[in-house]
Coordinates of C-alpha atoms and ligand atoms in Angstrom, one line a residue:
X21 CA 191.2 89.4 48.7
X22 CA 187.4 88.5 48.9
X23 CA 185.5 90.8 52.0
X24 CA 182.5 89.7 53.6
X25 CA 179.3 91.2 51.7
X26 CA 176.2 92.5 53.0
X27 CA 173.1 94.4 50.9
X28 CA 175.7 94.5 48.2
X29 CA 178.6 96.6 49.8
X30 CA 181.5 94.9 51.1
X31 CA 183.0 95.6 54.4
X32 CA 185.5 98.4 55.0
X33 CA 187.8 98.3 58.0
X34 CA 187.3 101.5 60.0
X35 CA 191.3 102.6 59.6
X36 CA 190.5 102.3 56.0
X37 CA 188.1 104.5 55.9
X38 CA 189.7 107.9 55.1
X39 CA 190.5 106.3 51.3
X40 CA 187.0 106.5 50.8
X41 CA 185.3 109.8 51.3
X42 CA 182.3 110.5 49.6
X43 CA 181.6 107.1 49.0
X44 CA 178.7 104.6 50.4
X45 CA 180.7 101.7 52.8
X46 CA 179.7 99.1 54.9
X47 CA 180.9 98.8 58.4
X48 CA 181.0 95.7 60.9
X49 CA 181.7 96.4 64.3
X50 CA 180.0 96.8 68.0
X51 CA 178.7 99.9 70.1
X52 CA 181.2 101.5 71.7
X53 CA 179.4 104.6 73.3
X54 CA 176.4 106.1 72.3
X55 CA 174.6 109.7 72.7
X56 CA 171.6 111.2 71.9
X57 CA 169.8 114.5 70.6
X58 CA 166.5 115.1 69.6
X59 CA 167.0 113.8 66.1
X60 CA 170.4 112.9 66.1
X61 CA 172.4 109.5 67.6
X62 CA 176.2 109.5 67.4
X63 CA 177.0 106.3 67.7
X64 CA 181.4 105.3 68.4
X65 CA 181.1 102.1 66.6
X66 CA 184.9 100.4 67.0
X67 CA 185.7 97.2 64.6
X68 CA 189.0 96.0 66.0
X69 CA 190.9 98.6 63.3
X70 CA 189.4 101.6 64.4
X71 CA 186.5 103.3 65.6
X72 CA 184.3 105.9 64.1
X73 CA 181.6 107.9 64.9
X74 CA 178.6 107.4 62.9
X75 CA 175.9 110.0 63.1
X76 CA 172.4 108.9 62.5
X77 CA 169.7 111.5 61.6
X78 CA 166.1 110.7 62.3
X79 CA 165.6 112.3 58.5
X80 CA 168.4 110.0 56.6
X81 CA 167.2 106.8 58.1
X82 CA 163.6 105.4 58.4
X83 CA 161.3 105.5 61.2
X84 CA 161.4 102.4 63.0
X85 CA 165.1 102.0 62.6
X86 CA 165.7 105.5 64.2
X87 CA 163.9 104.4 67.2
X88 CA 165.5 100.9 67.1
X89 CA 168.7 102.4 67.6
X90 CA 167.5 103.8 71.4
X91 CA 167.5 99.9 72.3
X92 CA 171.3 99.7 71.5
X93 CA 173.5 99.4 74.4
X94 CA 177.9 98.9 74.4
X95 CA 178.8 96.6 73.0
X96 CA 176.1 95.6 70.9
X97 CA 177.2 94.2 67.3
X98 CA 175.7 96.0 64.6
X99 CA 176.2 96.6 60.6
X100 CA 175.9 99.9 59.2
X101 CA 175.8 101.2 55.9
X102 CA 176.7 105.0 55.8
X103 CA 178.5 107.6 53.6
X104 CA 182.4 108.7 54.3
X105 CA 182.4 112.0 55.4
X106 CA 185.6 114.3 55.8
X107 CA 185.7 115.8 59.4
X108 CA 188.9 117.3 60.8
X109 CA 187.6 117.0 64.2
X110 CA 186.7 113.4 64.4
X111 CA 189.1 110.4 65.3
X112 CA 190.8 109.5 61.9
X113 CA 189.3 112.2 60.2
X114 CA 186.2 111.1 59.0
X115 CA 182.3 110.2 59.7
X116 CA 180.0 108.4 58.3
X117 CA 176.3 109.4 58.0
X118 CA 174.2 106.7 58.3
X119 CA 171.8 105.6 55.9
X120 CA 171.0 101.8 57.3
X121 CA 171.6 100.3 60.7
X122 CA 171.3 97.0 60.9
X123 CA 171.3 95.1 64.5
X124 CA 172.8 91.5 64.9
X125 CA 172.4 91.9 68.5
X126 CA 171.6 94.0 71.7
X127 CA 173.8 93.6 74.5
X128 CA 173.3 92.7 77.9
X129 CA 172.9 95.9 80.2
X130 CA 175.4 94.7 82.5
X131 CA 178.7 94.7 80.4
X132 CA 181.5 94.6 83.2
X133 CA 183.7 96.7 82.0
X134 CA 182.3 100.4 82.3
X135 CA 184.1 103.5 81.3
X136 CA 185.0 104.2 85.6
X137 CA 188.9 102.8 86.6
X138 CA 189.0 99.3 87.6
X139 CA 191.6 97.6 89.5
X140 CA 193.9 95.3 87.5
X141 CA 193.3 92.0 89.4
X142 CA 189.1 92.8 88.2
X143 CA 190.2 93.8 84.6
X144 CA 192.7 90.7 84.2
X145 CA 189.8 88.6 85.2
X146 CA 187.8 89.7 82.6
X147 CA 190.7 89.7 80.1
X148 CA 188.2 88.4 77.3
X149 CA 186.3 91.4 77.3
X150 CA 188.9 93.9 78.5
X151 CA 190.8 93.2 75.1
X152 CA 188.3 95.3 73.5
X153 CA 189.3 98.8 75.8
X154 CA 190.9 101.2 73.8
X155 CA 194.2 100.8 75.1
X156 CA 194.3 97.1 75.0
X157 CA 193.5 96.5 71.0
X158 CA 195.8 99.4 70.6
X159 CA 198.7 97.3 72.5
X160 CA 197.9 94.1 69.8
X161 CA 197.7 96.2 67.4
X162 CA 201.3 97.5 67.8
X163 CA 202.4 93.6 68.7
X164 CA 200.6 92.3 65.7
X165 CA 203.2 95.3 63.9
X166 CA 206.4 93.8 65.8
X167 CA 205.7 90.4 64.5
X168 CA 205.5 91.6 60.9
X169 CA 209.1 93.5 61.5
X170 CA 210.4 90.6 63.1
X171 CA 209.9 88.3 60.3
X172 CA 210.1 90.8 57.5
X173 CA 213.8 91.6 58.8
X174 CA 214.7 87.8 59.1
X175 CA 213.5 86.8 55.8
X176 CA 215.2 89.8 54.0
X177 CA 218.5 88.6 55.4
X178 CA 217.8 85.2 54.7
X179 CA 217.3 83.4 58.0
X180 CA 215.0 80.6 57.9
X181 CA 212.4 80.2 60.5
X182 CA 212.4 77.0 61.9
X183 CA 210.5 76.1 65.2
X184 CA 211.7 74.1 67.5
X185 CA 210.0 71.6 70.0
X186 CA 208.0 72.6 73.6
X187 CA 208.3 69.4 75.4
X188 CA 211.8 69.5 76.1
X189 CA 214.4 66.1 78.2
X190 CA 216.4 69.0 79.7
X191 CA 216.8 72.5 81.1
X192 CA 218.5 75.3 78.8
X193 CA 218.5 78.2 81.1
X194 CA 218.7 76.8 84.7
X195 CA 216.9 74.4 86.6
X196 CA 215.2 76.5 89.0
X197 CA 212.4 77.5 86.4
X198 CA 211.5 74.3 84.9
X199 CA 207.9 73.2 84.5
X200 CA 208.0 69.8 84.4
X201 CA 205.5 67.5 82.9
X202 CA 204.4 64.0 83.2
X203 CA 205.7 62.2 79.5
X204 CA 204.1 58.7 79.3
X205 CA 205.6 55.7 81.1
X206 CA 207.0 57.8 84.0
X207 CA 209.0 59.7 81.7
X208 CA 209.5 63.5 82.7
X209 CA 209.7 65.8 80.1
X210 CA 210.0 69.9 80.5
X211 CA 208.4 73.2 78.7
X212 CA 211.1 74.8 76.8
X213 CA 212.6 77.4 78.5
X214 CA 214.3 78.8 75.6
X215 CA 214.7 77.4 71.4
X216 CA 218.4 77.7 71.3
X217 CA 219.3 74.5 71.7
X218 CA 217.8 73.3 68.9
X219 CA 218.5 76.6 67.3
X220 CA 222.1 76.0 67.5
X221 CA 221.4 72.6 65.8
X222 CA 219.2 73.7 62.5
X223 CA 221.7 76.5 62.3
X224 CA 224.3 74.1 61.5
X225 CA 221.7 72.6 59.0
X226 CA 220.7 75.8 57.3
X227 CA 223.2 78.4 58.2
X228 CA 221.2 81.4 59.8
X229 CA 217.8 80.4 61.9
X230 CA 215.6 82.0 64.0
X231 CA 213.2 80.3 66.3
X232 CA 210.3 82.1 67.0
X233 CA 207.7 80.4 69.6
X234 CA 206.2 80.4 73.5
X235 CA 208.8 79.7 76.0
X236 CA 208.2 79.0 79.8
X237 CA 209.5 79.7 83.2
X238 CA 208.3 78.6 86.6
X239 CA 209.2 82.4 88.2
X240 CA 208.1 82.1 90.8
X241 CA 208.2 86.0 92.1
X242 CA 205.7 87.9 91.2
X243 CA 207.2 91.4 89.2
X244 CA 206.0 93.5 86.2
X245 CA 208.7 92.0 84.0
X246 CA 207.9 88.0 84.3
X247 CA 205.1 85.8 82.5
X248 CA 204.8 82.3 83.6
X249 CA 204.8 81.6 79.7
X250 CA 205.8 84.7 77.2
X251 CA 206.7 84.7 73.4
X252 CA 210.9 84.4 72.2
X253 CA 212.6 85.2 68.9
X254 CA 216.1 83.7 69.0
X255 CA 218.0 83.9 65.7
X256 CA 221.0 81.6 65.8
X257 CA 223.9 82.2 63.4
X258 CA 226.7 79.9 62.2
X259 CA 230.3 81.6 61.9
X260 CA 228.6 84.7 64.3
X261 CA 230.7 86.0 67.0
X262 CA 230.0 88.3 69.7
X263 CA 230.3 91.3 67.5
X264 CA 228.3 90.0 64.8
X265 CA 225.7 89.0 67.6
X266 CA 225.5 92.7 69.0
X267 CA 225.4 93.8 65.3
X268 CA 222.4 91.7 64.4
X269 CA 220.6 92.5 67.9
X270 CA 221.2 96.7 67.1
X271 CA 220.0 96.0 63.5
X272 CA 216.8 94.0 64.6
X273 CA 215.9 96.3 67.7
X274 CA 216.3 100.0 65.5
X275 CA 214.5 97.9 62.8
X276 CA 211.4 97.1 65.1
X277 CA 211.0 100.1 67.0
X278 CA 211.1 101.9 63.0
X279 CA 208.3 99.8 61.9
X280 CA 206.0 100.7 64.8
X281 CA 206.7 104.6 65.0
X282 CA 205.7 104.1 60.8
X283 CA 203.2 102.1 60.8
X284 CA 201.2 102.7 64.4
X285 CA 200.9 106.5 64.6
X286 CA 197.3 106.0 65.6
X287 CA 198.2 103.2 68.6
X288 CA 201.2 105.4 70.1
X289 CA 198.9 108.3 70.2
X290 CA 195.9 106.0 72.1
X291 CA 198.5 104.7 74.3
X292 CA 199.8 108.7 75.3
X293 CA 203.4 107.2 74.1
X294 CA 206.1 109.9 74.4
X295 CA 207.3 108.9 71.2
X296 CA 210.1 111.6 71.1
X297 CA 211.6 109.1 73.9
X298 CA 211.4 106.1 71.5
X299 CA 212.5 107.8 68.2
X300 CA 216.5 107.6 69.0
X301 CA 216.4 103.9 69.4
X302 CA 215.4 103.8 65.5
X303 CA 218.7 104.3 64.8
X304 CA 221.9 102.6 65.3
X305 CA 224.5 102.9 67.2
X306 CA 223.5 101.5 70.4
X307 CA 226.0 102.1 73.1
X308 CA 228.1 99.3 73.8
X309 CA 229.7 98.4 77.9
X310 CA 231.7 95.6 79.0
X311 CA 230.1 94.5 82.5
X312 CA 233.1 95.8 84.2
X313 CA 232.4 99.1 82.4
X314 CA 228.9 99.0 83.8
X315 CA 229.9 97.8 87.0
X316 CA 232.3 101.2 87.5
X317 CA 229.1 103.4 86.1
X318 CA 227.0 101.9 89.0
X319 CA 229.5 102.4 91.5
X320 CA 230.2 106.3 90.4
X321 CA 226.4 106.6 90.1
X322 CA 224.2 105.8 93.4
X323 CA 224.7 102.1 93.3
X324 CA 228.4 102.0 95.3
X325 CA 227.9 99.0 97.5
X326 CA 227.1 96.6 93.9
X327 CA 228.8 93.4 94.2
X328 CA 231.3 93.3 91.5
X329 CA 230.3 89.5 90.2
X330 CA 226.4 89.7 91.1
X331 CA 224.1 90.2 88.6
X332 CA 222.3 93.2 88.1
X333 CA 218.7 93.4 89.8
X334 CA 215.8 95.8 88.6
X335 CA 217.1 99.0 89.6
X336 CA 220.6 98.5 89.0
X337 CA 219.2 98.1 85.0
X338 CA 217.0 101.3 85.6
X339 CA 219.7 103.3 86.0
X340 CA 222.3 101.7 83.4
X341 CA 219.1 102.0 80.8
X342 CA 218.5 105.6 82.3
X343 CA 222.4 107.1 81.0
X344 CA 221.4 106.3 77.4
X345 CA 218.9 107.6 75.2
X346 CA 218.0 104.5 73.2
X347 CA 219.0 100.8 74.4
X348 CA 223.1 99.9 76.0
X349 CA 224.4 96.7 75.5
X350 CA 226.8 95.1 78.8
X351 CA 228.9 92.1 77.4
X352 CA 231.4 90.4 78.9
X353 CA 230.2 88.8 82.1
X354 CA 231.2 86.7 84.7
X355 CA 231.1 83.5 83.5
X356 CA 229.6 81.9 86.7
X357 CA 226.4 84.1 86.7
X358 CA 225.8 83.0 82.8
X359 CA 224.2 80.0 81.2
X360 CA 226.7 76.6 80.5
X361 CA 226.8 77.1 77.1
X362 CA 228.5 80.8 76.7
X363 CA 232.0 80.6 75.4
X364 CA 234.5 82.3 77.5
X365 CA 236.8 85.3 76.4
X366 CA 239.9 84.1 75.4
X367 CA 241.7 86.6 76.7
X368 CA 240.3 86.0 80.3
X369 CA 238.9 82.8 81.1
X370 CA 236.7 84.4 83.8
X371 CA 234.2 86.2 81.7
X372 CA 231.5 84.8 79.4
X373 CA 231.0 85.9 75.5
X374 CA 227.2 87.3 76.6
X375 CA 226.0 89.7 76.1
X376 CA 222.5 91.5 77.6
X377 CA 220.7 94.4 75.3
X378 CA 218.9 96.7 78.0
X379 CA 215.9 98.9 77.2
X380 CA 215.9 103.0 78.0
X381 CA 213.4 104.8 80.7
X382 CA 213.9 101.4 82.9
X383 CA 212.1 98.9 80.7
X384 CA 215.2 96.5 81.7
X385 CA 216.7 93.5 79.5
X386 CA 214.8 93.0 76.6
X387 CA 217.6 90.9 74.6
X388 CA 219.7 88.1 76.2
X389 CA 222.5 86.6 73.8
X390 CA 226.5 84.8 73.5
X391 CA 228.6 83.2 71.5
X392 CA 228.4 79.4 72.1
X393 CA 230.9 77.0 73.4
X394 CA 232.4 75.8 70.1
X395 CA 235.0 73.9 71.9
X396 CA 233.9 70.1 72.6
X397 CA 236.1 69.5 75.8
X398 CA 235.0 72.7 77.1
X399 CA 231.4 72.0 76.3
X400 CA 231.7 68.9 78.5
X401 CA 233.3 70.5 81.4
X402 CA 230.6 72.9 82.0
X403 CA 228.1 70.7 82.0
X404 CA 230.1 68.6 84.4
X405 CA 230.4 72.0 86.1
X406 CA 226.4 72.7 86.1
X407 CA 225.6 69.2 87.0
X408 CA 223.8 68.7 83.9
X409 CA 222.6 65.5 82.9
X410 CA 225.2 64.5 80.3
X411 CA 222.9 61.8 78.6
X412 CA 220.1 64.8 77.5
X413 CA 222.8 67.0 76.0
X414 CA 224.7 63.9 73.5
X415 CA 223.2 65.2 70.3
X416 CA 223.9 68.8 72.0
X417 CA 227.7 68.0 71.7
X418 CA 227.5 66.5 68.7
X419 CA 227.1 69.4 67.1
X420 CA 230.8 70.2 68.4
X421 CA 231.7 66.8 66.9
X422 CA 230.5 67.0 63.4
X423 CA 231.8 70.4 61.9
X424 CA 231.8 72.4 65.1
X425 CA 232.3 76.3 64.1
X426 CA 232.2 79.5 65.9
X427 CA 228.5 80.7 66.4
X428 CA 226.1 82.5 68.5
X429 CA 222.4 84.2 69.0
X430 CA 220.3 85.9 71.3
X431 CA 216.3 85.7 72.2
X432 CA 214.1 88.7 72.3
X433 CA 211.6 88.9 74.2
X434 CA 208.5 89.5 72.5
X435 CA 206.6 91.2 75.6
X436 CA 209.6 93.3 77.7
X437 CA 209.8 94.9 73.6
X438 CA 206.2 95.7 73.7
X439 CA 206.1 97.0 77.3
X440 CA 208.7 99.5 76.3
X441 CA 207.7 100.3 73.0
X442 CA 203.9 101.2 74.1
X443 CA 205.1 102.4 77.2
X444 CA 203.1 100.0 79.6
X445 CA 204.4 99.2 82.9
X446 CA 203.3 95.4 83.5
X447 CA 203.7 92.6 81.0
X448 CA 200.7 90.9 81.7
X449 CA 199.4 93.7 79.3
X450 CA 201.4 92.7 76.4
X451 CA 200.3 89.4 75.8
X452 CA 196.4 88.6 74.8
X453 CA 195.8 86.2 77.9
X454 CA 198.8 86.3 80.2
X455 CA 200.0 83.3 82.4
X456 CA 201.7 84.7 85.7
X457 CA 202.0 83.0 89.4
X458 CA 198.2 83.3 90.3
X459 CA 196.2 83.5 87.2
X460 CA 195.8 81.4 84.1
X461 CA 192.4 82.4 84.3
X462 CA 190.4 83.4 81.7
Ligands
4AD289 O1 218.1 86.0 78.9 P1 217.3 84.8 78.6 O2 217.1 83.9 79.7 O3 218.1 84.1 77.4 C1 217.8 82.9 76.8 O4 216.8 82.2 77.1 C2 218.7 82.5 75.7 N1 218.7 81.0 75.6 C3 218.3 83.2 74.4 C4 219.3 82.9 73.3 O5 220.4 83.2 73.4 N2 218.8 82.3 72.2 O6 215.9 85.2 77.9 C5 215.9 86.0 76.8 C6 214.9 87.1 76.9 C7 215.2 88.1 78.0 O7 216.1 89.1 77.7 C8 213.8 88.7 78.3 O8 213.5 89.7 77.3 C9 212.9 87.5 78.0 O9 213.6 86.6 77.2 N3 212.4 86.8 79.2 C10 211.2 86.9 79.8 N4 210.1 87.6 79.4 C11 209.0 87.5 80.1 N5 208.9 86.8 81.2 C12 210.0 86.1 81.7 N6 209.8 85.3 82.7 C13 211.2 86.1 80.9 N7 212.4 85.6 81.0 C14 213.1 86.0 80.0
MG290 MG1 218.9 87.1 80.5

């Protein structure tokens, strides 16, 4: 691994620094806060790992840069060359005592952002900058952590990644929340709503697949849990059915939420995560619930006057995510309320092979999956049935012409996972630069 250099010493990330107490490091970073004393400046430099404080004493450091330092304001970018110091009391456990400071550049005064609350309409408009709070670098941080997981798990159980097209002839999951898009010679082509399509096609190239790219929605509601344009992972698995679907989804979901309380201690804790809430969902068994099952827990608990047949709305998930201590799987819906190509129970025609994964403490559904139409008549039919254009969805059924087997999937999404897992209440804080109804600005 080659590190950046500077006056000899390469550069240490700040979370790295507690390997190397006593010794003389190199750190990159920008102001966060300063104070002063008489001889002293503690200066909270954060480099996107961490942030230290780094204490420098008018006797340690020459003149002229010790009064340098008085023209540093946040957010100024800075190197400093310092010695690792053990200190129970400080953030990570260690300081550094500055020997060099070295100033790339000052600052303006008026950085927006100041350490007062700001309204979330202000702070999304200065989501360039806002990314460097605290909180927010914690949140990528911990997302940066999911995608590892996510990957790692697939490739141990030999799914191949492959990635699967954004311009798109035809809806997947409705027509209602299509963006469409002009395509050349009046030709109209869509934003994927959803890889699965094409999922279900390399699966029957390669087996087991997971596609794992932005997907987009027209919603046109405005709600913490929707993003104009949000991140999927949808493994795909030939000769899966539903219980191998729910398997895989427990597996991946106690796998993720593992990795994070390992490997982001430090990002929980910036966060104020409960993480005593999170730690049961580490662990399989999830619950599992037919939707009528559901639907009878809804009726017995507040929710009497549901529609048996509708489906369920934000609070009706609170309170089914609320009963459990880690996340409940409902399968087994009404097959008019679910997408064209869910396969229907054998053993009632009515009901769909879906099956939704929702999240504990009223996060909501994080994981929407089925087993697939196998059946090539019956494939037909439903698009009849949805008014589909048959002529988009020919290679589609070929698939149920050439070797057609039993199958199925799901797709995660990436940003309902983080909001529960950091504990956030919107979305538009789990994605760098969110895209919602009113803002795709900055
Ligand atoms: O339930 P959905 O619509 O399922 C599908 O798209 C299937 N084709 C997936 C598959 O079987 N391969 O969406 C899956 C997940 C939801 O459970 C939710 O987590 C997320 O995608 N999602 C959204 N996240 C943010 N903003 C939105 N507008 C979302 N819509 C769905
Ligand atoms: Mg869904």
């Amino acid at each position: 691994m080659t590190e950046q250099s500077y006056d000899g010493l390469k550069a240490t990330s700040v979370r790295h620094l507690p390997d190397h107490v006593g010794e003389t490091v190199l750190v990159q970073g920008w102001l966060y806060n300063m104070r002063s004393k008489g001889k002293l400046h503690f200066l909270l430099v954060r480099d996107g790992t961490g942030i230290v404080q780094s204490v420098v004493l008018r006797a340690n450091v020459d003149e002229a840069m010790f009064e340098d330092c008085k023209r540093l304001t946040q957010e100024s970018s800075l190197r400093i060359i310092g010695r690792v110091k053990a200190d129970e009391r400080a953030p990570g456990g260690v300081e550094l005592e500055v020997e060099k400071v070295a100033i790339l550049h000052v600052a303006a005064q008026d950085y927006p952002i100041g350490k007062k609350e700001h309204g979330p309409d202000f702070l999304l408009g200065q989501r360039h900058l806002w990314l460097r709070s605290r909180k927010q670098a914690a949140i990528m941080r911990i997302r940066d952590e999911v995608i590892r997981a996510i990957r790692g798990f697939f490739h141990e159980r030999d799914f191949f990644c492959v990635d699967s097209p954004i311009f798109t002839p035809a809806a997947c999951e409705g027509t209602t929340t299509l963006f469409g898009v002009d395509y050349f010679d009046e030709q109209k082509a869509y934003l994927t709503q959803s890889g699965q399509l094409y999922g279900e096609a390399s699966a029957m190239a390669l087996g087991k697949v997971y596609v794992f790219g932005p997907t987009f929605r027209a919603e046109k509601s405005k709600t913490r849990r929707h993003l104009t344009e949000f991140w999927m992972v949808e493994p795909e698995a030939a000769f899966y059915d539903l219980d191998d679907v729910m398997q895989l989804a427990e597996d991946f979901v106690s796998r993720i939420v593992g990795r994070v309380l390992e490997n982001c201690r430090a990002e929980l804790a910036e966060l104020e995560r409960d993480t005593s809430k999170l730690e049961p969902a580490a662990k399989g068994p999830y619950p599992r619930m037919t939707y009528d099952e559901a639907v009878a827990y809804l009726h017995a608990n507040g929710h009497a006057d549901f529609p048996y047949g509708d489906d369920f709305g934000a609070p009706h998930e609170t309170a089914l995510g609320a009963a459990f201590d880690r996340p409940v799987m409902v399968h087994r819906w009404p097959a008019e309320i679910k997408a064209f190509y869910m396969k229907r129970d054998p053993s009632n025609p009515k009901l769909a092979l879906g099956v939704d994964m929702i999240a504990s403490e009223g996060y909501g559904e994080i994981i929407g999956g089925a087993q697939r139409e196998d059946d090539l008549g019956a494939l037909e039919e439903r698009i009849a049935e949805h008014e589909l254009p048959r002529e988009s969805f020919e290679w589609f059924l070929d698939l149920r012409r050439f070797g057609s087997v039993p199958h199925g999937g799901f797709g995660l999404g990436l940003e309902r996972t983080l909001a529960w897992i950091c504990g956030v209440d919107h979305l538009r804080e789990c994605i760098p630069f969110p895209r919602m109804l009113h803002r795709i600005y900055p």
